[in-house]
PDB file of N, CA and C in Angstrom:
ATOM      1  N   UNK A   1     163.658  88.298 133.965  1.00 57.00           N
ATOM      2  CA  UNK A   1     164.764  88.978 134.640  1.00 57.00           C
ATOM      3  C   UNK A   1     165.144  90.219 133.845  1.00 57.00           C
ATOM      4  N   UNK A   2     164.832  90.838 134.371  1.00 82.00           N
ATOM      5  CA  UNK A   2     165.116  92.295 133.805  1.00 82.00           C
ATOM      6  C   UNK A   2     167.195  92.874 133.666  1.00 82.00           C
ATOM      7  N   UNK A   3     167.982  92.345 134.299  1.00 88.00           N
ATOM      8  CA  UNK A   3     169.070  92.287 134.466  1.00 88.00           C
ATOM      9  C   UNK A   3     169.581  92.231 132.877  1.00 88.00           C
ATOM     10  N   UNK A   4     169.102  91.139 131.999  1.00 86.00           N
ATOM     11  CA  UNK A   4     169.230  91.272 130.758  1.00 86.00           C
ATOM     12  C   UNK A   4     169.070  92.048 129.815  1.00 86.00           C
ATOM     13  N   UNK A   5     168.061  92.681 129.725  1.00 84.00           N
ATOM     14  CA  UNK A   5     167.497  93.703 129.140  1.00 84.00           C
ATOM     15  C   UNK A   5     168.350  94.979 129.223  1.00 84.00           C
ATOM     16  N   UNK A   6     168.894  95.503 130.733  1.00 89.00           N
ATOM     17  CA  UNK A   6     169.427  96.708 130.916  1.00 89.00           C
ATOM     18  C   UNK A   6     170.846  96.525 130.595  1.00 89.00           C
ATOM     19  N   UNK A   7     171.646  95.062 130.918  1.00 90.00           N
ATOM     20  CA  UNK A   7     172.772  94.612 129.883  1.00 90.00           C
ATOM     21  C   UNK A   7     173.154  95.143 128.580  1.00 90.00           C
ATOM     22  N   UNK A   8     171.657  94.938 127.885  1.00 89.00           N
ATOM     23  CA  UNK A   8     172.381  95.758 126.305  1.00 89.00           C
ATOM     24  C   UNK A   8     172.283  97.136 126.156  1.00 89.00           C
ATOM     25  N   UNK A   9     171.996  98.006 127.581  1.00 92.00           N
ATOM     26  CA  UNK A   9     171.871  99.113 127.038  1.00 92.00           C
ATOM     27  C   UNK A   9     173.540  99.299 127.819  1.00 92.00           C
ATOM     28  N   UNK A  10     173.551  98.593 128.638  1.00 92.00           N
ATOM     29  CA  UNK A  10     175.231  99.279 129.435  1.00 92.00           C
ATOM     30  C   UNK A  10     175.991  98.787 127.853  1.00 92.00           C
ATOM     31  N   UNK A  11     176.115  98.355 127.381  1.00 92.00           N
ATOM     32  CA  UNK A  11     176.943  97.042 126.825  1.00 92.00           C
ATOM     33  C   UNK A  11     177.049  98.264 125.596  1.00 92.00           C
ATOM     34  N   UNK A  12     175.343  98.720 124.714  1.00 93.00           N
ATOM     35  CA  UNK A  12     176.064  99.592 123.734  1.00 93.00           C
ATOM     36  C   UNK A  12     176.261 100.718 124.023  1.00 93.00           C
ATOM     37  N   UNK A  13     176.761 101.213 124.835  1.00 94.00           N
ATOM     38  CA  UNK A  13     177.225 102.380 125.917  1.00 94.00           C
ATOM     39  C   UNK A  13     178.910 102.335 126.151  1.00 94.00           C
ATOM     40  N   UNK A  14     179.408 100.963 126.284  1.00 95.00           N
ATOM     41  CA  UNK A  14     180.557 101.084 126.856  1.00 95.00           C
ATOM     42  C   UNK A  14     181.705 100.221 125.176  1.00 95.00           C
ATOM     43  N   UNK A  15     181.342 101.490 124.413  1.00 96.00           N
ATOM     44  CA  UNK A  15     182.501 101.160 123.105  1.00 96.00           C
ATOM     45  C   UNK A  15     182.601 102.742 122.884  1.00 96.00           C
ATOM     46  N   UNK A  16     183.392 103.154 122.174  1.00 95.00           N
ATOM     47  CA  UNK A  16     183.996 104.758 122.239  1.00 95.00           C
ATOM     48  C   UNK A  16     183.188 104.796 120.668  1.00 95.00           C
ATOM     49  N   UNK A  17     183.424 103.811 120.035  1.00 96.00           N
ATOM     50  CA  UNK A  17     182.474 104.664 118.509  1.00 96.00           C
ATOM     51  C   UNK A  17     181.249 104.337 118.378  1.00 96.00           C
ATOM     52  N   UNK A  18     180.750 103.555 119.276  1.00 96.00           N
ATOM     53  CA  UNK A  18     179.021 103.939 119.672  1.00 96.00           C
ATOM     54  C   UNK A  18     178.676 104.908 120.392  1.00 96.00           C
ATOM     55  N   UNK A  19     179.817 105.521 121.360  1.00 96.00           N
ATOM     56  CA  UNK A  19     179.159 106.889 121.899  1.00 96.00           C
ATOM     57  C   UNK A  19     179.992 107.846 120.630  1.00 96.00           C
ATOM     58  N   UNK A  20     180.591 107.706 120.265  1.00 96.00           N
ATOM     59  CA  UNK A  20     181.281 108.590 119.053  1.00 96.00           C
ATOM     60  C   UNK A  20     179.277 108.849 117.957  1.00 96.00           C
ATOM     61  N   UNK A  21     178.994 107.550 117.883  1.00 97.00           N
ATOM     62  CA  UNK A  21     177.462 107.350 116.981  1.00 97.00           C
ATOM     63  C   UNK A  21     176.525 108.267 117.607  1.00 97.00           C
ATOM     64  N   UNK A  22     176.705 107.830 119.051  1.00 96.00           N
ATOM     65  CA  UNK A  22     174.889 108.795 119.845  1.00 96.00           C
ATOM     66  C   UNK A  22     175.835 109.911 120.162  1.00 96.00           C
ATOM     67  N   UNK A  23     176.901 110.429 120.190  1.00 96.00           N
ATOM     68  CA  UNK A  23     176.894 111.839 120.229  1.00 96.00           C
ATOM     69  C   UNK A  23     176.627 112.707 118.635  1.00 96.00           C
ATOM     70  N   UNK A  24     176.777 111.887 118.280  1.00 96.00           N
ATOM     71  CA  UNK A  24     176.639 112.662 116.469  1.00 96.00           C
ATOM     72  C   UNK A  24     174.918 112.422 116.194  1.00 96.00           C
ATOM     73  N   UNK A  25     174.660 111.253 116.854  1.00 97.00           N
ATOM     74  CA  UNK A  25     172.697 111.556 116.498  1.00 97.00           C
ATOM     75  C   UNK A  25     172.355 112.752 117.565  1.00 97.00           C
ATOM     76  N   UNK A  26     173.220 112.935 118.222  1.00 95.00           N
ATOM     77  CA  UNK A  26     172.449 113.740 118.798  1.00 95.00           C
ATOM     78  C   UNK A  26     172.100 115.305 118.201  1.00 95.00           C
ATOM     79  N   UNK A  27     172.536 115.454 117.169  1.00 95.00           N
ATOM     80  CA  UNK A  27     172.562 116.520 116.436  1.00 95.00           C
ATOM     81  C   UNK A  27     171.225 116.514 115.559  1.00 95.00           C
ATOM     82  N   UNK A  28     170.950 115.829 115.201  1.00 96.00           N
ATOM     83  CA  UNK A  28     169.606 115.075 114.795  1.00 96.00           C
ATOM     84  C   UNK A  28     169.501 113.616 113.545  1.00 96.00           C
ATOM     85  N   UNK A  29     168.604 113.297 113.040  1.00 96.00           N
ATOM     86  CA  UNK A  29     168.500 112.423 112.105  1.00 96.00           C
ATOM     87  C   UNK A  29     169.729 112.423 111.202  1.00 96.00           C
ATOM     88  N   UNK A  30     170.310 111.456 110.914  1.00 96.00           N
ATOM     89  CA  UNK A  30     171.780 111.248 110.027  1.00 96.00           C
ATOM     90  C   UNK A  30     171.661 109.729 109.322  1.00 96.00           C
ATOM     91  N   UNK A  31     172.173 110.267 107.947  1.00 94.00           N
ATOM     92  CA  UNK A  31     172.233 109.096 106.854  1.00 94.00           C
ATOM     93  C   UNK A  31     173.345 108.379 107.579  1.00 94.00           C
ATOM     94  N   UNK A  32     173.133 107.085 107.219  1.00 92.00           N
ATOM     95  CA  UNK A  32     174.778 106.088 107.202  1.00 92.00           C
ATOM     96  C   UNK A  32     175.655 106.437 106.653  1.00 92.00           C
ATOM     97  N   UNK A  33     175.665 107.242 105.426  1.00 91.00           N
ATOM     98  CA  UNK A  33     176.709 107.305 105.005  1.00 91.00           C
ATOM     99  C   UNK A  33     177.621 108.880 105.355  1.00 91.00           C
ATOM    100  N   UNK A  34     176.806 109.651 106.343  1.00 93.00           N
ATOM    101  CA  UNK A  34     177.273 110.627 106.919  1.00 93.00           C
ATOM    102  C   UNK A  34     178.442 109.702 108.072  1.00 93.00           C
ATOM    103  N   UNK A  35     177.686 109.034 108.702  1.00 94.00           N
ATOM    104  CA  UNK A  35     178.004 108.322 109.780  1.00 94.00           C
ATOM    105  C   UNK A  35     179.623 107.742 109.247  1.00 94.00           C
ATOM    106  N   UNK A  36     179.574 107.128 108.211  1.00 93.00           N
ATOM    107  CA  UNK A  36     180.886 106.664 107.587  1.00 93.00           C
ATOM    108  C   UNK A  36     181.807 107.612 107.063  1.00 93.00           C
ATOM    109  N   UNK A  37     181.347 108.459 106.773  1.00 92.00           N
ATOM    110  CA  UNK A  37     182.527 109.304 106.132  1.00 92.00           C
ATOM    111  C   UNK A  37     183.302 110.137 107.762  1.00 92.00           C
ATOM    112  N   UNK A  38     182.412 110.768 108.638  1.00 93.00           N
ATOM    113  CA  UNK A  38     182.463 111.003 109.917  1.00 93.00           C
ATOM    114  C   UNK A  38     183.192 110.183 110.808  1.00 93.00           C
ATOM    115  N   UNK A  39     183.241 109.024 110.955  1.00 92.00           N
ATOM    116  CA  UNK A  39     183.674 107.953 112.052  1.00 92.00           C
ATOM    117  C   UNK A  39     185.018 107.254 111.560  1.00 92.00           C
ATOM    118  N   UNK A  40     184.963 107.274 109.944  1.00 89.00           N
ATOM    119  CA  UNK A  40     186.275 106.664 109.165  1.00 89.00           C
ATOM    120  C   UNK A  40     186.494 105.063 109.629  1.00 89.00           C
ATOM    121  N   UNK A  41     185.156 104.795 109.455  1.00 93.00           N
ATOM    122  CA  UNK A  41     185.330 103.208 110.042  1.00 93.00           C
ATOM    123  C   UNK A  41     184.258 101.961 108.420  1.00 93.00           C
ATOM    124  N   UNK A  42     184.616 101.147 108.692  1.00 94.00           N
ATOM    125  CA  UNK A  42     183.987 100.269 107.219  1.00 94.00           C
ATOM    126  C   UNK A  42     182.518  99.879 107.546  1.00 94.00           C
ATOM    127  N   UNK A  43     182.031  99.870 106.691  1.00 94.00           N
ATOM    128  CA  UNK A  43     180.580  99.203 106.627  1.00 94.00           C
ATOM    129  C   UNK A  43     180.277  98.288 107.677  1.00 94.00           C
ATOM    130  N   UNK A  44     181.011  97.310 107.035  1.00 96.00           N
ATOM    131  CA  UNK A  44     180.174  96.337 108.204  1.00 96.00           C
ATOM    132  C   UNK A  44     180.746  96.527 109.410  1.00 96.00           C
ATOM    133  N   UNK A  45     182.005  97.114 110.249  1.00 96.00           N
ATOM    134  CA  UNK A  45     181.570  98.011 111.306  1.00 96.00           C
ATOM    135  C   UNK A  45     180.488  98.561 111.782  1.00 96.00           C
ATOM    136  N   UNK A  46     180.154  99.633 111.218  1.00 96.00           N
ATOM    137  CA  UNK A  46     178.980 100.487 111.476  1.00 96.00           C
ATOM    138  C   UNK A  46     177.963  99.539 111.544  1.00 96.00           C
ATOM    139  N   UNK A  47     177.751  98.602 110.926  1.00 96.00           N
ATOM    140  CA  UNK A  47     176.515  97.608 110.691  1.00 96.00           C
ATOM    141  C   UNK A  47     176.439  97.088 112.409  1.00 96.00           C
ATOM    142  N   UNK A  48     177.726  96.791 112.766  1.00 96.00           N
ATOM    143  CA  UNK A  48     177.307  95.729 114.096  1.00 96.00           C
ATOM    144  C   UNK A  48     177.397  97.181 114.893  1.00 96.00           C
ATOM    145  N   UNK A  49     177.641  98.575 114.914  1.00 97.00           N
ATOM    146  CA  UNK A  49     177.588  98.985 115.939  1.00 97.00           C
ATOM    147  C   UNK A  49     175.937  99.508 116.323  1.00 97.00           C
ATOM    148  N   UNK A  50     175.564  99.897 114.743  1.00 97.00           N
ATOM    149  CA  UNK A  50     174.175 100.095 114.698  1.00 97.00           C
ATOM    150  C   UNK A  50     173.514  99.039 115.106  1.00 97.00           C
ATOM    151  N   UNK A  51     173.216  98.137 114.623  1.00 96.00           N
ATOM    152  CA  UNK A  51     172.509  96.679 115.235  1.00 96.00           C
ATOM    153  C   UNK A  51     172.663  97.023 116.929  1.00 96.00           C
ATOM    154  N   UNK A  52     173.736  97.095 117.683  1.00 96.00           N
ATOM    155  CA  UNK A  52     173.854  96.988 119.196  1.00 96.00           C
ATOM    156  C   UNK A  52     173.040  98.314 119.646  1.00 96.00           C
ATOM    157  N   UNK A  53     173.264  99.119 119.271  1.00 96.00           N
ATOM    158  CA  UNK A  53     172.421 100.238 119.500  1.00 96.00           C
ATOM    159  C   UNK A  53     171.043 100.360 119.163  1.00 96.00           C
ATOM    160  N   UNK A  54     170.580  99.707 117.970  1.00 96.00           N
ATOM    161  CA  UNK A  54     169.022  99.496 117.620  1.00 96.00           C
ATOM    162  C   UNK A  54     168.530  98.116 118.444  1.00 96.00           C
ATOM    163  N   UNK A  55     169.291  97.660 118.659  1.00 94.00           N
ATOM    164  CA  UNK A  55     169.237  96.502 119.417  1.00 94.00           C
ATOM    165  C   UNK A  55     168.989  96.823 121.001  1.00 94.00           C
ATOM    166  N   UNK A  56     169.348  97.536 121.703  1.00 93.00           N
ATOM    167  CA  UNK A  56     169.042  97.901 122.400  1.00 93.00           C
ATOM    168  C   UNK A  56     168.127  99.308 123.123  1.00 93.00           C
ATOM    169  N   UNK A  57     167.180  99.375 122.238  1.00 93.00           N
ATOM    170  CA  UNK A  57     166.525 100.190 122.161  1.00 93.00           C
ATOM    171  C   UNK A  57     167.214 102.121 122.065  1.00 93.00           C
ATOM    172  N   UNK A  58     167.944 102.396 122.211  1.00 96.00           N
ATOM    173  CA  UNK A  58     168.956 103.967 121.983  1.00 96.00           C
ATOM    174  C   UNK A  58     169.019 104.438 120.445  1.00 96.00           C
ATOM    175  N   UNK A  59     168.775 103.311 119.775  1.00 97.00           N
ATOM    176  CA  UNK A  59     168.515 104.007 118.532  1.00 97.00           C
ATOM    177  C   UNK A  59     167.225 103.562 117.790  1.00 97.00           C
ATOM    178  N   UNK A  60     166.822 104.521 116.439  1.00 97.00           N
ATOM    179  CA  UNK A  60     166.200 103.991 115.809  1.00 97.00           C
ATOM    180  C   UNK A  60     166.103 104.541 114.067  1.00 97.00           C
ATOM    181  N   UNK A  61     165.557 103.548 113.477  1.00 96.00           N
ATOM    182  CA  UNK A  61     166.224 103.920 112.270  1.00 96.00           C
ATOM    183  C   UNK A  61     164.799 103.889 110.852  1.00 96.00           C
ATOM    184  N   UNK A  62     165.183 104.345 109.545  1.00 95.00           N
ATOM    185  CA  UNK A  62     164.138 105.029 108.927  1.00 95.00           C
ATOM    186  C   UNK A  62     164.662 104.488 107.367  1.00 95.00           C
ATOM    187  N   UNK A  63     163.859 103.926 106.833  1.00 94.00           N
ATOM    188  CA  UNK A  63     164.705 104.129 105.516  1.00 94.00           C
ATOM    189  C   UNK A  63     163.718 104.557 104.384  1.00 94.00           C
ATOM    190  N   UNK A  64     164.774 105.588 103.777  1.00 92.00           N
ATOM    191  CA  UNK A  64     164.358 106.654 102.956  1.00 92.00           C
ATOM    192  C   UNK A  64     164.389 106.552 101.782  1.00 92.00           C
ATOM    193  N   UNK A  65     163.793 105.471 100.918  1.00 93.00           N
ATOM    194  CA  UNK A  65     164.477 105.021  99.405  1.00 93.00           C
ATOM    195  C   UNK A  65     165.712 104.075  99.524  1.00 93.00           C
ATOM    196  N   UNK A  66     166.634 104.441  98.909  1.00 90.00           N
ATOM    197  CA  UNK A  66     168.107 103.558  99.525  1.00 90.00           C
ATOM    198  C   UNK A  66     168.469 104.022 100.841  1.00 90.00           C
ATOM    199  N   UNK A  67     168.233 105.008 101.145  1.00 90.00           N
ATOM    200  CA  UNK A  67     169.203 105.137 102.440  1.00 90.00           C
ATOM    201  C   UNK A  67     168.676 105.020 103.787  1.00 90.00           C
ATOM    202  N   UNK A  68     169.382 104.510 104.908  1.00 92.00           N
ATOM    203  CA  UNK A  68     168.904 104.622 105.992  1.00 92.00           C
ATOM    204  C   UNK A  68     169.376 105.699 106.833  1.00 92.00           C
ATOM    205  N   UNK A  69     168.111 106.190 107.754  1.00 96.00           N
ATOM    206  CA  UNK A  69     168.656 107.308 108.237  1.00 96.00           C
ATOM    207  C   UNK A  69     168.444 106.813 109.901  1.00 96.00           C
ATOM    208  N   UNK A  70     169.240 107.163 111.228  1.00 97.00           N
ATOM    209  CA  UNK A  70     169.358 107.076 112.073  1.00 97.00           C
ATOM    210  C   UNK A  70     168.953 108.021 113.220  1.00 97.00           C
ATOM    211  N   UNK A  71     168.346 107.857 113.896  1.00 97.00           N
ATOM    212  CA  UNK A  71     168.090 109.092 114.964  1.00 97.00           C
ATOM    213  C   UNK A  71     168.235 108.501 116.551  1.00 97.00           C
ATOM    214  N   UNK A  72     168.420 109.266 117.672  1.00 97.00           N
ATOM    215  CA  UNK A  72     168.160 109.013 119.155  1.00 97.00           C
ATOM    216  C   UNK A  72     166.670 108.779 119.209  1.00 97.00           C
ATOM    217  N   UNK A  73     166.225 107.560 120.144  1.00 96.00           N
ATOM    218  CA  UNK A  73     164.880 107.062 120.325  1.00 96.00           C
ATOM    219  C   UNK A  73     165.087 108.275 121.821  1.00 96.00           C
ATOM    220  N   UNK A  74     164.100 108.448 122.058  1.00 95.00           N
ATOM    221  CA  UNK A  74     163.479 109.119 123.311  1.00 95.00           C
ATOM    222  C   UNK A  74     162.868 108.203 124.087  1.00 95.00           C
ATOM    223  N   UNK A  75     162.491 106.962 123.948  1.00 94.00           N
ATOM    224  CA  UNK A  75     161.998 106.508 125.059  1.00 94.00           C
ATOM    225  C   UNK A  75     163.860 105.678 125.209  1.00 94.00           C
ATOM    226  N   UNK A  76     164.474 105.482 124.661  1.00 92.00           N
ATOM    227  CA  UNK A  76     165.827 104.687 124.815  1.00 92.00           C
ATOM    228  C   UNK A  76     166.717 105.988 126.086  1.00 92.00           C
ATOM    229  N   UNK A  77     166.725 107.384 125.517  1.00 91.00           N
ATOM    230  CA  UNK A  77     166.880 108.235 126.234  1.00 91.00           C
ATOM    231  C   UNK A  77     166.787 108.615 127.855  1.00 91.00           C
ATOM    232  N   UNK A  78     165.351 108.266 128.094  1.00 92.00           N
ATOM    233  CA  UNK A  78     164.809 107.786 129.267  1.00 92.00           C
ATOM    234  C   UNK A  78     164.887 106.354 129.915  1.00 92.00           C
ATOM    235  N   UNK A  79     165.231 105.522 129.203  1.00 89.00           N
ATOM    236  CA  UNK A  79     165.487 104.332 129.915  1.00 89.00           C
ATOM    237  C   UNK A  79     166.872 104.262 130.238  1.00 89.00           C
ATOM    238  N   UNK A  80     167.997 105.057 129.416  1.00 90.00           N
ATOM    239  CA  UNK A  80     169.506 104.933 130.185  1.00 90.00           C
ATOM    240  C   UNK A  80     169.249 105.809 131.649  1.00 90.00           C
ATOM    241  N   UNK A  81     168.873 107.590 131.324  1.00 89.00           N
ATOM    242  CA  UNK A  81     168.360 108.001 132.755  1.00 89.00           C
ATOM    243  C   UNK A  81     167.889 106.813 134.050  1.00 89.00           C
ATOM    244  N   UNK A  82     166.498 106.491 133.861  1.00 88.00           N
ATOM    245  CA  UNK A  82     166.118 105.285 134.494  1.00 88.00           C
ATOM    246  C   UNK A  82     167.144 104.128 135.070  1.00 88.00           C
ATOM    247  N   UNK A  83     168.040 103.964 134.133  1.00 89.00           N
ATOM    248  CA  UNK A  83     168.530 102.957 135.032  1.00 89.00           C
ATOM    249  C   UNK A  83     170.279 103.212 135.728  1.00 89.00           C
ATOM    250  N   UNK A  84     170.266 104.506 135.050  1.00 88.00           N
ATOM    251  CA  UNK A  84     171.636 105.304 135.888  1.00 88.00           C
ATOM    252  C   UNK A  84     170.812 105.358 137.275  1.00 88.00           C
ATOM    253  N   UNK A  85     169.472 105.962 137.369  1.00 86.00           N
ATOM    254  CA  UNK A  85     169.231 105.826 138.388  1.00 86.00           C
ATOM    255  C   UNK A  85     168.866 104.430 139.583  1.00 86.00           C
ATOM    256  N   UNK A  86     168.231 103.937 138.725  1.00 86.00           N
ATOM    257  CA  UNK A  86     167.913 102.732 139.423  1.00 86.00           C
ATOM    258  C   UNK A  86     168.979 102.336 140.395  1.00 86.00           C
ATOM    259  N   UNK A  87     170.618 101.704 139.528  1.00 87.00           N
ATOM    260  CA  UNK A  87     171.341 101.266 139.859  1.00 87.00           C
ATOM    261  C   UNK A  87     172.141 102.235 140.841  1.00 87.00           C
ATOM    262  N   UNK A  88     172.592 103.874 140.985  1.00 85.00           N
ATOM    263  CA  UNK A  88     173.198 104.101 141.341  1.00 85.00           C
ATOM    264  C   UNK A  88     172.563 105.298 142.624  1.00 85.00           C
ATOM    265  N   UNK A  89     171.266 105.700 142.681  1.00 75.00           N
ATOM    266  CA  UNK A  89     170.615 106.857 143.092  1.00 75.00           C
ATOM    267  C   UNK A  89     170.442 106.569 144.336  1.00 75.00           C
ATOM    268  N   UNK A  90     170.406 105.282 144.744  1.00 69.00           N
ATOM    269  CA  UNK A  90     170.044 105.225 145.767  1.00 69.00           C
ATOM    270  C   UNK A  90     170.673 105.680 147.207  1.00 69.00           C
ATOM    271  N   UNK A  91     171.940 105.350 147.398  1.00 65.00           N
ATOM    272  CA  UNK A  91     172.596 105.835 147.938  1.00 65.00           C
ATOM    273  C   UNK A  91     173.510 107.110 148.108  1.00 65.00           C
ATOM    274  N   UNK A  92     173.212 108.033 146.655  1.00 63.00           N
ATOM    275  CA  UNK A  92     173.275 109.601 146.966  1.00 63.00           C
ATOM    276  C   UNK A  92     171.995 110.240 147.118  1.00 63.00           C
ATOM    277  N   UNK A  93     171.003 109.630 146.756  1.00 56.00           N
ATOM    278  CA  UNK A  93     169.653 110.375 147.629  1.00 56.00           C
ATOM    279  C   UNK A  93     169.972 110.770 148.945  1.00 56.00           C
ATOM    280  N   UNK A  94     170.360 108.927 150.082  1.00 54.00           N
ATOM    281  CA  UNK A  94     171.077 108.916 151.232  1.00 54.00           C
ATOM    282  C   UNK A  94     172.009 110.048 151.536  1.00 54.00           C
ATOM    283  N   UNK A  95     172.956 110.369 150.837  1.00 53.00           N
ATOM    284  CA  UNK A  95     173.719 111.166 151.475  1.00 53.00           C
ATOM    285  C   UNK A  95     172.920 112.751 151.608  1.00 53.00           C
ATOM    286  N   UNK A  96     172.547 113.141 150.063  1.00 53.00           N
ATOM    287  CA  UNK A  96     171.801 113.974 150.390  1.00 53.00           C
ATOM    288  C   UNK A  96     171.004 114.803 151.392  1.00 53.00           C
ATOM    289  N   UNK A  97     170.222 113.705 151.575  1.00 54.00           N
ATOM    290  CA  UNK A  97     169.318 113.604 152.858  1.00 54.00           C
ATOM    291  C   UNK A  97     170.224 114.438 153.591  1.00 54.00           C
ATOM    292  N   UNK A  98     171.545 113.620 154.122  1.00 53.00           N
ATOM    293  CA  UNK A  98     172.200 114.168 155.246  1.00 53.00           C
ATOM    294  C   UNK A  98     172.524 115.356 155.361  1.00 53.00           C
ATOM    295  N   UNK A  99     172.589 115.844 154.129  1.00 48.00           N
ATOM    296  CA  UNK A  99     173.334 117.564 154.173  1.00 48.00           C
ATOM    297  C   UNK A  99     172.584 118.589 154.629  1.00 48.00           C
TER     298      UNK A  99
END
């Protein structure tokens, strides 16, 4: 059942400092500890927000000696597209059509 799968991508989508996270990767590759000084939130915060986001494929992560560094996955990119559409396209194609 695929229903599950697209669950964790709505799921790490709908918290304000996980999109606070993928709007700041979107700038490019970023240490954690950019991420913390930036967001003003504690470790193990960031830990479960990263996990939900690597967890659901939107992020992905690198580690560089001690540090880990974070970036936007591109195929995660295309699968939120994908399923904005899936779920919602169908019926403004429809209207479309009509105009």
């Amino acid at each position: 059942m695929r229903y599950r799968d697209d669950v964790k991508i709505f799921k790490a989508l709908a918290d304000e400092n996980r999109l606070a996270i993928l709007d700041r990767l979107k700038q490019g590759e970023t240490c954690v500890c950019v991420l913390l000084e930036e967001l003003a939130i504690s470790q193990s915060t960031l830990s479960h927000h990263m996990k939900l986001l690597c967890d659901s494929g939107l992020v992905e992560y690198r580690k560089e000696g001690k540090s880990i560094l974070y970036s936007l996955s591109v195929e995660g990119c295309r699968s939120i597209h994908r399923l904005l559409g899936h779920y919602t396209c169908s019926r403004c194609k429809d209207e479309e059509d009509q105009v």
